[in-house]
Amino acid sequence: MHDYKKLDVWNLAIELVTEVYRITDSFPKTEVYAMTTQIRRSAVSIPSNIAEGAGRKSEGQFKVFLGYAYGSSCCELETQLIISEKLKYIDSEALNILSKKIASIQKMIYKLIESLNN
């Protein structure tokens, strides 16, 4: 079992969630139950999957949840942000900043998975 609160990747993912919530506050009210909710859920699932995996009994289970955070959560979030930029809900600068954070998180997850493999 790992203390997820001490993991740099978990802390960076928490920062990303905070930024995503701030940015989606300005989305059109018609998106409250659609894009806004979906983006927030995707963002929240990144640190949540890291935490859930860290709380599992085996490193194999931890790696599975890290894979969820990497693939379905990070990739899903970035896709939704790209769609938001195309819809003009966010500007290209905001998309670029968030995409860089997502890429950093993905690299950190990959390195953590590699360290668990050794």
XYZ file of N, CA, C and O in Angstrom:
472
model
N 0.842 -1.184 0.000
C 0.000 0.000 0.000
C 0.886 1.247 0.000
O 1.880 1.307 0.705
N 0.525 2.229 -0.802
C 1.288 3.465 -0.952
C 0.502 4.637 -0.370
O -0.716 4.652 -0.415
N 1.222 5.612 0.132
C 0.573 6.834 0.620
C 0.414 7.775 -0.570
O 1.345 8.496 -0.932
N -0.747 7.737 -1.203
C -0.975 8.495 -2.427
C -0.785 9.996 -2.239
O -0.403 10.698 -3.171
N -1.030 10.499 -1.027
C -0.908 11.944 -0.794
C 0.530 12.430 -0.907
O 0.771 13.616 -1.103
N 1.470 11.509 -0.818
C 2.889 11.861 -0.951
C 3.390 11.728 -2.394
O 4.521 12.087 -2.679
N 2.551 11.211 -3.274
C 2.954 11.038 -4.667
C 2.852 12.369 -5.423
O 1.795 13.006 -5.433
N 3.942 12.773 -6.052
C 3.950 14.019 -6.827
C 2.878 13.997 -7.924
O 2.238 15.010 -8.177
N 2.685 12.846 -8.544
C 1.713 12.745 -9.624
C 0.297 12.975 -9.102
O -0.520 13.621 -9.777
N -0.007 12.487 -7.926
C -1.334 12.705 -7.350
C -1.535 14.187 -7.057
O -2.589 14.754 -7.362
N -0.529 14.834 -6.489
C -0.621 16.261 -6.173
C -0.772 17.115 -7.426
O -1.556 18.065 -7.443
N -0.039 16.777 -8.495
C -0.183 17.511 -9.746
C -1.579 17.298 -10.334
O -2.188 18.231 -10.863
N -2.097 16.082 -10.204
C -3.446 15.803 -10.702
C -4.503 16.594 -9.929
O -5.487 17.058 -10.506
N -4.293 16.772 -8.632
C -5.206 17.594 -7.822
C -5.168 19.044 -8.319
O -6.216 19.700 -8.444
N -3.984 19.552 -8.619
C -3.864 20.914 -9.175
C -4.619 21.016 -10.500
O -5.295 22.021 -10.757
N -4.499 19.994 -11.338
C -5.204 19.984 -12.619
C -6.716 20.042 -12.412
O -7.411 20.797 -13.085
N -7.215 19.279 -11.468
C -8.659 19.291 -11.176
C -9.106 20.703 -10.804
O -10.134 21.193 -11.295
N -8.329 21.350 -9.959
C -8.669 22.707 -9.529
C -8.736 23.658 -10.726
O -9.673 24.459 -10.848
N -7.760 23.555 -11.626
C -7.754 24.410 -12.819
C -8.939 24.097 -13.728
O -9.560 25.004 -14.279
N -9.235 22.818 -13.884
C -10.361 22.428 -14.732
C -11.669 22.985 -14.174
O -12.502 23.497 -14.926
N -11.841 22.916 -12.871
C -13.064 23.468 -12.267
C -13.158 24.973 -12.514
O -14.236 25.485 -12.840
N -12.042 25.678 -12.372
C -12.065 27.134 -12.615
C -12.432 27.449 -14.058
O -13.249 28.337 -14.330
N -11.809 26.733 -14.977
C -12.047 27.005 -16.399
C -13.480 26.658 -16.798
O -14.116 27.400 -17.546
N -13.992 25.548 -16.299
C -15.348 25.144 -16.698
C -16.441 25.992 -16.045
O -17.591 25.944 -16.477
N -16.076 26.781 -15.046
C -17.048 27.724 -14.463
C -17.583 28.698 -15.501
O -18.704 29.183 -15.383
N -16.769 28.980 -16.530
C -17.174 29.959 -17.541
C -17.890 29.318 -18.735
O -18.264 30.016 -19.671
N -18.082 28.002 -18.713
C -18.787 27.347 -19.809
C -20.243 27.816 -19.846
O -20.798 28.208 -18.814
N -20.873 27.751 -21.004
C -22.283 28.147 -21.093
C -23.141 27.317 -20.142
O -22.873 26.134 -19.911
N -24.154 27.933 -19.601
C -25.042 27.246 -18.659
C -25.743 26.053 -19.314
O -26.116 25.100 -18.627
N -25.877 26.078 -20.635
C -26.489 24.947 -21.333
C -25.618 23.690 -21.263
O -26.099 22.586 -21.518
N -24.360 23.854 -20.894
C -23.424 22.722 -20.804
C -23.275 22.180 -19.385
O -22.494 21.256 -19.163
N -23.997 22.739 -18.429
C -23.843 22.325 -17.029
C -24.016 20.821 -16.866
O -23.245 20.176 -16.156
N -24.990 20.227 -17.519
C -25.238 18.795 -17.358
C -24.640 17.973 -18.492
O -24.896 16.785 -18.595
N -23.830 18.615 -19.305
C -23.221 17.910 -20.428
C -21.702 18.024 -20.344
O -21.071 17.345 -19.541
N -21.136 18.875 -21.143
C -19.677 18.980 -21.248
C -19.017 19.355 -19.920
O -18.000 18.770 -19.545
N -19.570 20.294 -19.199
C -18.978 20.712 -17.920
C -18.860 19.542 -16.961
O -17.794 19.277 -16.398
N -19.945 18.819 -16.797
C -19.950 17.670 -15.884
C -18.998 16.590 -16.355
O -18.246 16.023 -15.549
N -18.985 16.290 -17.638
C -18.125 15.231 -18.160
C -16.648 15.582 -18.003
O -15.844 14.734 -17.610
N -16.284 16.812 -18.276
C -14.887 17.239 -18.134
C -14.463 17.160 -16.673
O -13.370 16.672 -16.356
N -15.310 17.629 -15.799
C -14.971 17.588 -14.370
C -14.825 16.151 -13.878
O -13.910 15.845 -13.118
N -15.709 15.287 -14.314
C -15.609 13.872 -13.906
C -14.308 13.248 -14.405
O -13.664 12.483 -13.690
N -13.944 13.546 -15.633
C -12.699 13.002 -16.183
C -11.501 13.505 -15.390
O -10.591 12.731 -15.083
N -11.505 14.777 -15.073
C -10.392 15.359 -14.310
C -10.309 14.741 -12.920
O -9.221 14.349 -12.465
N -11.434 14.634 -12.249
C -11.466 14.075 -10.898
C -11.038 12.612 -10.891
O -10.418 12.129 -9.940
N -11.326 11.905 -11.962
C -10.993 10.478 -11.984
C -9.492 10.217 -12.055
O -9.045 9.133 -11.677
N -8.705 11.196 -12.479
C -7.249 10.990 -12.547
C -6.677 10.786 -11.135
O -6.136 9.710 -10.847
N -6.780 11.766 -10.229
C -6.238 11.520 -8.892
C -7.014 10.448 -8.129
O -6.443 9.742 -7.288
N -8.290 10.299 -8.450
C -9.097 9.276 -7.774
C -8.606 7.871 -8.112
O -8.498 7.011 -7.225
N -8.293 7.623 -9.374
C -7.765 6.321 -9.758
C -6.388 6.070 -9.153
O -6.085 4.953 -8.738
N -5.571 7.107 -9.098
C -4.251 6.971 -8.468
C -4.433 6.597 -6.999
O -3.786 5.673 -6.492
N -5.320 7.303 -6.310
C -5.561 7.034 -4.886
C -6.146 5.639 -4.671
O -5.707 4.908 -3.778
N -7.117 5.269 -5.490
C -7.729 3.952 -5.326
C -6.706 2.844 -5.555
O -6.642 1.875 -4.799
N -5.891 2.994 -6.581
C -4.862 1.997 -6.847
C -3.845 1.901 -5.734
O -3.407 0.813 -5.352
N -3.475 3.055 -5.178
C -2.496 3.074 -4.083
C -3.031 2.354 -2.859
O -2.260 1.793 -2.077
N -4.330 2.352 -2.705
C -4.940 1.704 -1.555
C -5.174 0.210 -1.737
O -5.615 -0.464 -0.809
N -4.878 -0.309 -2.901
C -5.061 -1.739 -3.154
C -3.944 -2.549 -2.519
O -2.887 -2.026 -2.181
N -4.183 -3.845 -2.401
C -3.257 -4.714 -1.674
C -2.014 -5.099 -2.464
O -0.995 -5.434 -1.876
N -2.089 -5.060 -3.788
C -0.924 -5.494 -4.565
C -0.470 -4.405 -5.524
O -1.248 -3.532 -5.914
N 0.795 -4.502 -5.897
C 1.336 -3.543 -6.863
C 0.715 -3.769 -8.235
O 0.574 -2.834 -9.013
N 0.330 -5.015 -8.519
C -0.345 -5.298 -9.780
C -1.655 -4.546 -9.891
O -1.968 -3.975 -10.944
N -2.417 -4.522 -8.810
C -3.680 -3.775 -8.804
C -3.414 -2.277 -8.903
O -4.156 -1.554 -9.576
N -2.360 -1.815 -8.234
C -1.984 -0.403 -8.310
C -1.700 -0.027 -9.765
O -2.180 0.998 -10.263
N -0.964 -0.865 -10.472
C -0.626 -0.595 -11.870
C -1.879 -0.544 -12.742
O -1.951 0.278 -13.658
N -2.860 -1.393 -12.451
C -4.110 -1.376 -13.221
C -4.783 -0.005 -13.085
O -5.203 0.602 -14.076
N -4.865 0.494 -11.869
C -5.518 1.790 -11.648
C -4.686 2.947 -12.196
O -5.244 3.947 -12.665
N -3.370 2.811 -12.174
C -2.527 3.815 -12.825
C -2.793 3.820 -14.326
O -2.822 4.882 -14.956
N -3.019 2.639 -14.884
C -3.370 2.551 -16.303
C -4.683 3.234 -16.614
O -4.821 3.905 -17.641
N -5.653 3.092 -15.713
C -6.929 3.799 -15.896
C -6.711 5.317 -15.869
O -7.276 6.042 -16.685
N -5.910 5.759 -14.911
C -5.643 7.203 -14.802
C -4.953 7.714 -16.058
O -5.284 8.790 -16.568
N -4.011 6.929 -16.567
C -3.247 7.328 -17.747
C -4.123 7.356 -18.998
O -4.164 8.345 -19.707
N -4.793 6.268 -19.230
C -5.512 6.113 -20.491
C -6.880 6.733 -20.501
O -7.099 7.778 -21.105
N -7.792 6.091 -19.804
C -9.172 6.548 -19.938
C -9.368 7.928 -19.344
O -10.120 8.724 -19.885
N -8.709 8.243 -18.238
C -8.945 9.551 -17.612
C -8.195 10.680 -18.304
O -8.801 11.678 -18.707
N -6.883 10.563 -18.457
C -6.101 11.642 -19.079
C -6.475 11.847 -20.543
O -6.695 12.984 -20.979
N -6.533 10.763 -21.293
C -6.855 10.883 -22.719
C -8.282 11.376 -22.931
O -8.540 12.183 -23.820
N -9.192 10.895 -22.096
C -10.584 11.342 -22.177
C -10.675 12.840 -21.877
O -11.329 13.596 -22.612
N -10.002 13.272 -20.826
C -10.031 14.687 -20.460
C -9.461 15.554 -21.574
O -10.075 16.565 -21.954
N -8.321 15.168 -22.119
C -7.724 15.994 -23.171
C -8.636 16.057 -24.398
O -8.791 17.119 -25.004
N -9.262 14.964 -24.747
C -10.193 14.953 -25.876
C -11.347 15.924 -25.635
O -11.722 16.705 -26.521
N -11.904 15.895 -24.439
C -13.006 16.797 -24.113
C -12.570 18.256 -24.118
O -13.331 19.141 -24.534
N -11.345 18.508 -23.695
C -10.828 19.888 -23.736
C -10.609 20.354 -25.176
O -10.871 21.520 -25.491
N -10.164 19.456 -26.035
C -10.003 19.804 -27.456
C -11.366 20.151 -28.053
O -11.502 21.146 -28.777
N -12.372 19.356 -27.742
C -13.735 19.646 -28.221
C -14.198 21.000 -27.688
O -14.773 21.811 -28.427
N -13.907 21.276 -26.428
C -14.289 22.564 -25.825
C -13.627 23.735 -26.527
O -14.247 24.788 -26.718
N -12.392 23.542 -26.928
C -11.683 24.606 -27.658
C -12.316 24.796 -29.040
O -12.512 25.926 -29.486
N -12.680 23.707 -29.691
C -13.335 23.792 -31.003
C -14.685 24.503 -30.899
O -15.100 25.201 -31.818
N -15.363 24.300 -29.773
C -16.649 24.968 -29.535
C -16.492 26.393 -29.000
O -17.472 27.067 -28.731
N -15.243 26.807 -28.817
C -14.897 28.153 -28.329
C -15.284 28.367 -26.863
O -15.526 29.485 -26.431
N -15.341 27.269 -26.087
C -15.596 27.386 -24.652
C -14.315 27.723 -23.906
O -14.372 28.319 -22.834
N -13.180 27.302 -24.464
C -11.869 27.685 -23.928
C -11.012 28.153 -25.098
O -11.268 27.779 -26.248
N -10.017 28.958 -24.800
C -9.139 29.410 -25.874
C -7.960 28.454 -26.039
O -7.734 27.570 -25.218
N -7.223 28.642 -27.119
C -6.122 27.728 -27.431
C -5.013 27.795 -26.383
O -4.340 26.793 -26.122
N -4.824 28.944 -25.750
C -3.809 29.064 -24.703
C -4.167 28.195 -23.490
O -3.318 27.486 -22.949
N -5.421 28.249 -23.081
C -5.871 27.418 -21.960
C -5.733 25.938 -22.300
O -5.275 25.139 -21.471
N -6.110 25.571 -23.516
C -5.967 24.188 -23.950
C -4.509 23.760 -23.904
O -4.189 22.672 -23.413
N -3.619 24.614 -24.370
C -2.190 24.298 -24.384
C -1.652 24.088 -22.962
O -0.922 23.124 -22.696
N -2.016 24.952 -22.058
C -1.562 24.845 -20.663
C -2.064 23.543 -20.035
O -1.301 22.813 -19.403
N -3.340 23.270 -20.204
C -3.913 22.054 -19.627
C -3.348 20.794 -20.283
O -3.067 19.808 -19.599
N -3.149 20.839 -21.591
C -2.575 19.685 -22.293
C -1.160 19.386 -21.810
O -0.783 18.213 -21.675
N -0.392 20.422 -21.535
C 0.967 20.215 -21.016
C 0.930 19.570 -19.632
O 1.735 18.698 -19.323
N -0.010 19.996 -18.798
C -0.145 19.377 -17.475
C -0.557 17.915 -17.596
O -0.052 17.056 -16.884
N -1.478 17.654 -18.493
C -1.916 16.274 -18.706
C -0.743 15.421 -19.178
O -0.536 14.309 -18.686
N 0.048 15.947 -20.116
C 1.217 15.205 -20.614
C 2.211 14.946 -19.487
O 2.785 13.850 -19.402
N 2.416 15.922 -18.613
C 3.318 15.738 -17.472
C 2.810 14.639 -16.544
O 3.581 13.797 -16.079
N 1.516 14.660 -16.296
C 0.912 13.631 -15.443
C 1.082 12.258 -16.082
O 1.449 11.288 -15.405
N 0.850 12.164 -17.381
C 0.997 10.887 -18.064
C 2.438 10.373 -17.982
O 2.660 9.188 -17.757
N 3.401 11.260 -18.142
C 4.810 10.850 -18.029
C 5.118 10.348 -16.618
O 5.823 9.354 -16.446
N 4.590 11.047 -15.637
C 4.825 10.643 -14.250
C 4.174 9.289 -13.951
O 4.759 8.449 -13.261
N 2.982 9.082 -14.476
C 2.306 7.795 -14.287
C 3.116 6.685 -14.950
O 3.330 5.623 -14.362
N 3.586 6.953 -16.151
C 4.382 5.956 -16.877
C 5.636 5.586 -16.072
O 5.960 4.410 -15.912
N 6.314 6.591 -15.559
C 7.528 6.334 -14.766
C 7.197 5.577 -13.472
O 7.960 4.716 -13.052
N 6.067 5.886 -12.879
C 5.662 5.176 -11.662
C 5.358 3.716 -11.978
O 5.782 2.809 -11.246
N 4.691 3.466 -13.080
C 4.422 2.087 -13.501
C 5.737 1.344 -13.752
O 5.916 0.202 -13.306
N 6.657 2.005 -14.433
C 7.968 1.398 -14.690
C 8.707 1.071 -13.397
O 9.334 0.019 -13.283
N 8.625 1.965 -12.430
C 9.308 1.719 -11.154
C 8.682 0.533 -10.405
O 9.375 -0.210 -9.724
N 7.380 0.345 -10.580
C 6.707 -0.792 -9.946
C 7.067 -2.104 -10.656
O 7.024 -3.164 -10.041
N 7.410 -2.006 -11.927
C 7.805 -3.202 -12.678
C 9.193 -3.694 -12.286
O 9.512 -4.857 -12.495
N 10.012 -2.810 -11.720
C 11.395 -3.190 -11.372
C 11.537 -3.711 -9.978
O 10.877 -3.739 -9.117
